[in-house]
């Protein structure tokens, strides 16, 4: 049996990652075993609806739009500021 290789240099999605796709950006929310919760921002404006998709489909979307990882993970600065 062949070992599985990651399809991308970044092996897994992580909460808080931000991917830039031209003028658009995609922010990763909750990451489950098979599904990813994300928001697709199209320019400045209102908060877009949350979407769910399979991890493989999201990798295809990012590859199709030549997405670049802008922010690795969200920090805890907001949580600390509220205390």
GROMACS .gro file of N, CA and C in nm:
model
  249
    1UNK      N    1   0.083  -0.117   0.000
    1UNK     CA    2   0.000   0.000   0.000
    1UNK      C    3   0.088   0.125   0.000
    2UNK      N    4   0.059   0.219  -0.087
    2UNK     CA    5   0.139   0.340  -0.098
    2UNK      C    6   0.102   0.439   0.013
    3UNK      N    7   0.201   0.508   0.069
    3UNK     CA    8   0.170   0.609   0.170
    3UNK      C    9   0.103   0.729   0.104
    4UNK      N   10   0.012   0.792   0.178
    4UNK     CA   11  -0.057   0.911   0.126
    4UNK      C   12   0.034   1.032   0.134
    5UNK      N   13   0.033   1.111   0.028
    5UNK     CA   14   0.109   1.234   0.024
    5UNK      C   15   0.014   1.351   0.029
    6UNK      N   16   0.049   1.458   0.096
    6UNK     CA   17  -0.037   1.576   0.095
    6UNK      C   18  -0.041   1.636  -0.045
    7UNK      N   19  -0.156   1.688  -0.084
    7UNK     CA   20  -0.173   1.745  -0.217
    7UNK      C   21  -0.124   1.888  -0.224
    8UNK      N   22  -0.082   1.944  -0.113
    8UNK     CA   23  -0.038   2.082  -0.108
    8UNK      C   24   0.081   2.093  -0.013
    9UNK      N   25   0.163   2.199  -0.029
    9UNK     CA   26   0.274   2.218   0.066
    9UNK      C   27   0.224   2.233   0.210
   10UNK      N   28   0.107   2.294   0.229
   10UNK     CA   29   0.047   2.303   0.361
   10UNK      C   30  -0.036   2.177   0.377
   11UNK      N   31  -0.001   2.094   0.474
   11UNK     CA   32  -0.063   1.962   0.483
   11UNK      C   33  -0.208   1.966   0.529
   12UNK      N   34  -0.244   2.057   0.615
   12UNK     CA   35  -0.380   2.061   0.669
   12UNK      C   36  -0.429   2.204   0.680
   13UNK      N   37  -0.560   2.219   0.673
   13UNK     CA   38  -0.620   2.349   0.701
   13UNK      C   39  -0.618   2.369   0.852
   14UNK      N   40  -0.604   2.495   0.893
   14UNK     CA   41  -0.606   2.528   1.035
   14UNK      C   42  -0.699   2.645   1.057
   15UNK      N   43  -0.761   2.646   1.174
   15UNK     CA   44  -0.852   2.755   1.210
   15UNK      C   45  -0.778   2.888   1.200
   16UNK      N   46  -0.838   2.985   1.134
   16UNK     CA   47  -0.782   3.118   1.126
   16UNK      C   48  -0.696   3.146   1.004
   17UNK      N   49  -0.667   3.046   0.922
   17UNK     CA   50  -0.587   3.071   0.803
   17UNK      C   51  -0.662   3.164   0.709
   18UNK      N   52  -0.587   3.251   0.641
   18UNK     CA   53  -0.644   3.341   0.542
   18UNK      C   54  -0.571   3.317   0.410
   19UNK      N   55  -0.648   3.290   0.304
   19UNK     CA   56  -0.593   3.266   0.171
   19UNK      C   57  -0.636   3.380   0.080
   20UNK      N   58  -0.542   3.436   0.004
   20UNK     CA   59  -0.573   3.544  -0.090
   20UNK      C   60  -0.583   3.486  -0.230
   21UNK      N   61  -0.693   3.523  -0.298
   21UNK     CA   62  -0.719   3.479  -0.435
   21UNK      C   63  -0.747   3.603  -0.519
   22UNK      N   64  -0.643   3.671  -0.562
   22UNK     CA   65  -0.662   3.797  -0.634
   22UNK      C   66  -0.715   3.902  -0.537
   23UNK      N   67  -0.830   3.960  -0.568
   23UNK     CA   68  -0.893   4.059  -0.479
   23UNK      C   69  -0.974   3.992  -0.368
   24UNK      N   70  -1.011   3.868  -0.387
   24UNK     CA   71  -1.091   3.795  -0.288
   24UNK      C   72  -1.001   3.733  -0.183
   25UNK      N   73  -1.064   3.696  -0.071
   25UNK     CA   74  -0.991   3.621   0.030
   25UNK      C   75  -1.084   3.519   0.093
   26UNK      N   76  -1.026   3.416   0.145
   26UNK     CA   77  -1.100   3.306   0.203
   26UNK      C   78  -1.045   3.280   0.343
   27UNK      N   79  -1.133   3.281   0.443
   27UNK     CA   80  -1.089   3.260   0.580
   27UNK      C   81  -1.144   3.127   0.630
   28UNK      N   82  -1.053   3.045   0.683
   28UNK     CA   83  -1.089   2.914   0.735
   28UNK      C   84  -1.145   2.928   0.876
   29UNK      N   85  -1.257   2.862   0.901
   29UNK     CA   86  -1.318   2.863   1.034
   29UNK      C   87  -1.290   2.732   1.104
   30UNK      N   88  -1.391   2.653   1.121
   30UNK     CA   89  -1.379   2.525   1.190
   30UNK      C   90  -1.334   2.418   1.090
   31UNK      N   91  -1.238   2.337   1.132
   31UNK     CA   92  -1.188   2.228   1.048
   31UNK      C   93  -1.223   2.097   1.115
   32UNK      N   94  -1.299   2.015   1.043
   32UNK     CA   95  -1.339   1.886   1.095
   32UNK      C   96  -1.260   1.775   1.028
   33UNK      N   97  -1.308   1.654   1.045
   33UNK     CA   98  -1.237   1.540   0.988
   33UNK      C   99  -1.243   1.541   0.835
   34UNK      N  100  -1.361   1.571   0.779
   34UNK     CA  101  -1.376   1.572   0.633
   34UNK      C  102  -1.420   1.708   0.579
   35UNK      N  103  -1.485   1.788   0.663
   35UNK     CA  104  -1.542   1.915   0.617
   35UNK      C  105  -1.466   2.034   0.672
   36UNK      N  106  -1.475   2.145   0.597
   36UNK     CA  107  -1.413   2.271   0.639
   36UNK      C  108  -1.520   2.379   0.633
   37UNK      N  109  -1.527   2.459   0.738
   37UNK     CA  110  -1.617   2.574   0.746
   37UNK      C  111  -1.534   2.695   0.706
   38UNK      N  112  -1.581   2.773   0.609
   38UNK     CA  113  -1.503   2.888   0.563
   38UNK      C  114  -1.595   3.003   0.522
   39UNK      N  115  -1.535   3.121   0.506
   39UNK     CA  116  -1.605   3.240   0.455
   39UNK      C  117  -1.526   3.292   0.336
   40UNK      N  118  -1.596   3.323   0.228
   40UNK     CA  119  -1.534   3.372   0.105
   40UNK      C  120  -1.568   3.520   0.092
   41UNK      N  121  -1.470   3.606   0.123
   41UNK     CA  122  -1.489   3.751   0.117
   41UNK      C  123  -1.457   3.800  -0.024
   42UNK      N  124  -1.551   3.872  -0.083
   42UNK     CA  125  -1.530   3.927  -0.217
   42UNK      C  126  -1.522   4.079  -0.206
   43UNK      N  127  -1.402   4.128  -0.175
   43UNK     CA  128  -1.383   4.271  -0.157
   43UNK      C  129  -1.437   4.319  -0.023
   44UNK      N  130  -1.425   4.449   0.004
   44UNK     CA  131  -1.475   4.502   0.131
   44UNK      C  132  -1.628   4.503   0.131
   45UNK      N  133  -1.682   4.495   0.246
   45UNK     CA  134  -1.828   4.497   0.255
   45UNK      C  135  -1.878   4.411   0.367
   46UNK      N  136  -2.001   4.364   0.350
   46UNK     CA  137  -2.065   4.286   0.455
   46UNK      C  138  -1.998   4.150   0.471
   47UNK      N  139  -2.023   4.091   0.585
   47UNK     CA  140  -1.971   3.958   0.615
   47UNK      C  141  -2.046   3.854   0.530
   48UNK      N  142  -1.973   3.773   0.458
   48UNK     CA  143  -2.038   3.673   0.373
   48UNK      C  144  -2.094   3.556   0.455
   49UNK      N  145  -2.185   3.479   0.399
   49UNK     CA  146  -2.237   3.364   0.472
   49UNK      C  147  -2.130   3.256   0.488
   50UNK      N  148  -2.144   3.180   0.593
   50UNK     CA  149  -2.051   3.069   0.617
   50UNK      C  150  -2.086   2.955   0.523
   51UNK      N  151  -1.984   2.884   0.476
   51UNK     CA  152  -2.004   2.771   0.386
   51UNK      C  153  -1.928   2.650   0.439
   52UNK      N  154  -1.976   2.533   0.402
   52UNK     CA  155  -1.910   2.407   0.434
   52UNK      C  156  -1.876   2.336   0.304
   53UNK      N  157  -1.761   2.271   0.299
   53UNK     CA  158  -1.725   2.189   0.185
   53UNK      C  159  -1.625   2.084   0.229
   54UNK      N  160  -1.606   1.984   0.144
   54UNK     CA  161  -1.505   1.882   0.173
   54UNK      C  162  -1.366   1.941   0.156
   55UNK      N  163  -1.270   1.885   0.227
   55UNK     CA  164  -1.133   1.936   0.220
   55UNK      C  165  -1.077   1.928   0.079
   56UNK      N  166  -1.100   1.818   0.010
   56UNK     CA  167  -1.050   1.801  -0.126
   56UNK      C  168  -1.106   1.904  -0.222
   57UNK      N  169  -1.235   1.935  -0.208
   57UNK     CA  170  -1.298   2.036  -0.295
   57UNK      C  171  -1.240   2.175  -0.268
   58UNK      N  172  -1.212   2.204  -0.142
   58UNK     CA  173  -1.154   2.335  -0.109
   58UNK      C  174  -1.012   2.347  -0.163
   59UNK      N  175  -0.933   2.238  -0.157
   59UNK     CA  176  -0.798   2.239  -0.216
   59UNK      C  177  -0.808   2.268  -0.366
   60UNK      N  178  -0.905   2.207  -0.434
   60UNK     CA  179  -0.924   2.230  -0.578
   60UNK      C  180  -0.959   2.375  -0.606
   61UNK      N  181  -1.048   2.434  -0.524
   61UNK     CA  182  -1.086   2.574  -0.540
   61UNK      C  183  -0.965   2.666  -0.524
   62UNK      N  184  -0.885   2.640  -0.420
   62UNK     CA  185  -0.767   2.723  -0.396
   62UNK      C  186  -0.665   2.709  -0.508
   63UNK      N  187  -0.646   2.589  -0.559
   63UNK     CA  188  -0.552   2.567  -0.669
   63UNK      C  189  -0.601   2.633  -0.797
   64UNK      N  190  -0.730   2.626  -0.822
   64UNK     CA  191  -0.789   2.684  -0.942
   64UNK      C  192  -0.771   2.836  -0.944
   65UNK      N  193  -0.782   2.899  -0.829
   65UNK     CA  194  -0.769   3.045  -0.820
   65UNK      C  195  -0.627   3.089  -0.783
   66UNK      N  196  -0.533   2.995  -0.778
   66UNK     CA  197  -0.393   3.024  -0.745
   66UNK      C  198  -0.382   3.102  -0.614
   67UNK      N  199  -0.445   3.049  -0.513
   67UNK     CA  200  -0.449   3.114  -0.383
   67UNK      C  201  -0.314   3.110  -0.313
   68UNK      N  202  -0.288   3.215  -0.235
   68UNK     CA  203  -0.164   3.227  -0.159
   68UNK      C  204  -0.201   3.239  -0.012
   69UNK      N  205  -0.133   3.161   0.071
   69UNK     CA  206  -0.158   3.167   0.215
   69UNK      C  207  -0.099   3.296   0.270
   70UNK      N  208  -0.186   3.382   0.325
   70UNK     CA  209  -0.144   3.512   0.376
   70UNK      C  210  -0.117   3.506   0.525
   71UNK      N  211  -0.205   3.439   0.598
   71UNK     CA  212  -0.195   3.433   0.744
   71UNK      C  213  -0.207   3.288   0.786
   72UNK      N  214  -0.107   3.239   0.858
   72UNK     CA  215  -0.103   3.098   0.896
   72UNK      C  216  -0.212   3.062   0.995
   73UNK      N  217  -0.219   3.130   1.107
   73UNK     CA  218  -0.321   3.101   1.209
   73UNK      C  219  -0.361   3.230   1.277
   74UNK      N  220  -0.480   3.231   1.331
   74UNK     CA  221  -0.527   3.346   1.408
   74UNK      C  222  -0.458   3.345   1.545
   75UNK      N  223  -0.418   3.463   1.590
   75UNK     CA  224  -0.359   3.474   1.722
   75UNK      C  225  -0.465   3.485   1.829
   76UNK      N  226  -0.422   3.494   1.950
   76UNK     CA  227  -0.516   3.506   2.061
   76UNK      C  228  -0.524   3.648   2.111
   77UNK      N  229  -0.480   3.744   2.031
   77UNK     CA  230  -0.480   3.885   2.072
   77UNK      C  231  -0.617   3.938   2.105
   78UNK      N  232  -0.717   3.902   2.027
   78UNK     CA  233  -0.854   3.950   2.051
   78UNK      C  234  -0.907   3.894   2.182
   79UNK      N  235  -0.880   3.767   2.209
   79UNK     CA  236  -0.927   3.706   2.332
   79UNK      C  237  -0.860   3.772   2.453
   80UNK      N  238  -0.733   3.804   2.444
   80UNK     CA  239  -0.663   3.867   2.555
   80UNK      C  240  -0.706   4.010   2.575
   81UNK      N  241  -0.740   4.081   2.467
   81UNK     CA  242  -0.780   4.220   2.476
   81UNK      C  243  -0.913   4.235   2.549
   82UNK      N  244  -0.998   4.137   2.540
   82UNK     CA  245  -1.131   4.145   2.603
   82UNK      C  246  -1.126   4.121   2.754
   83UNK      N  247  -1.019   4.062   2.802
   83UNK     CA  248  -1.011   4.029   2.946
   83UNK      C  249  -0.979   4.148   3.028
   0.00000   0.00000   0.00000
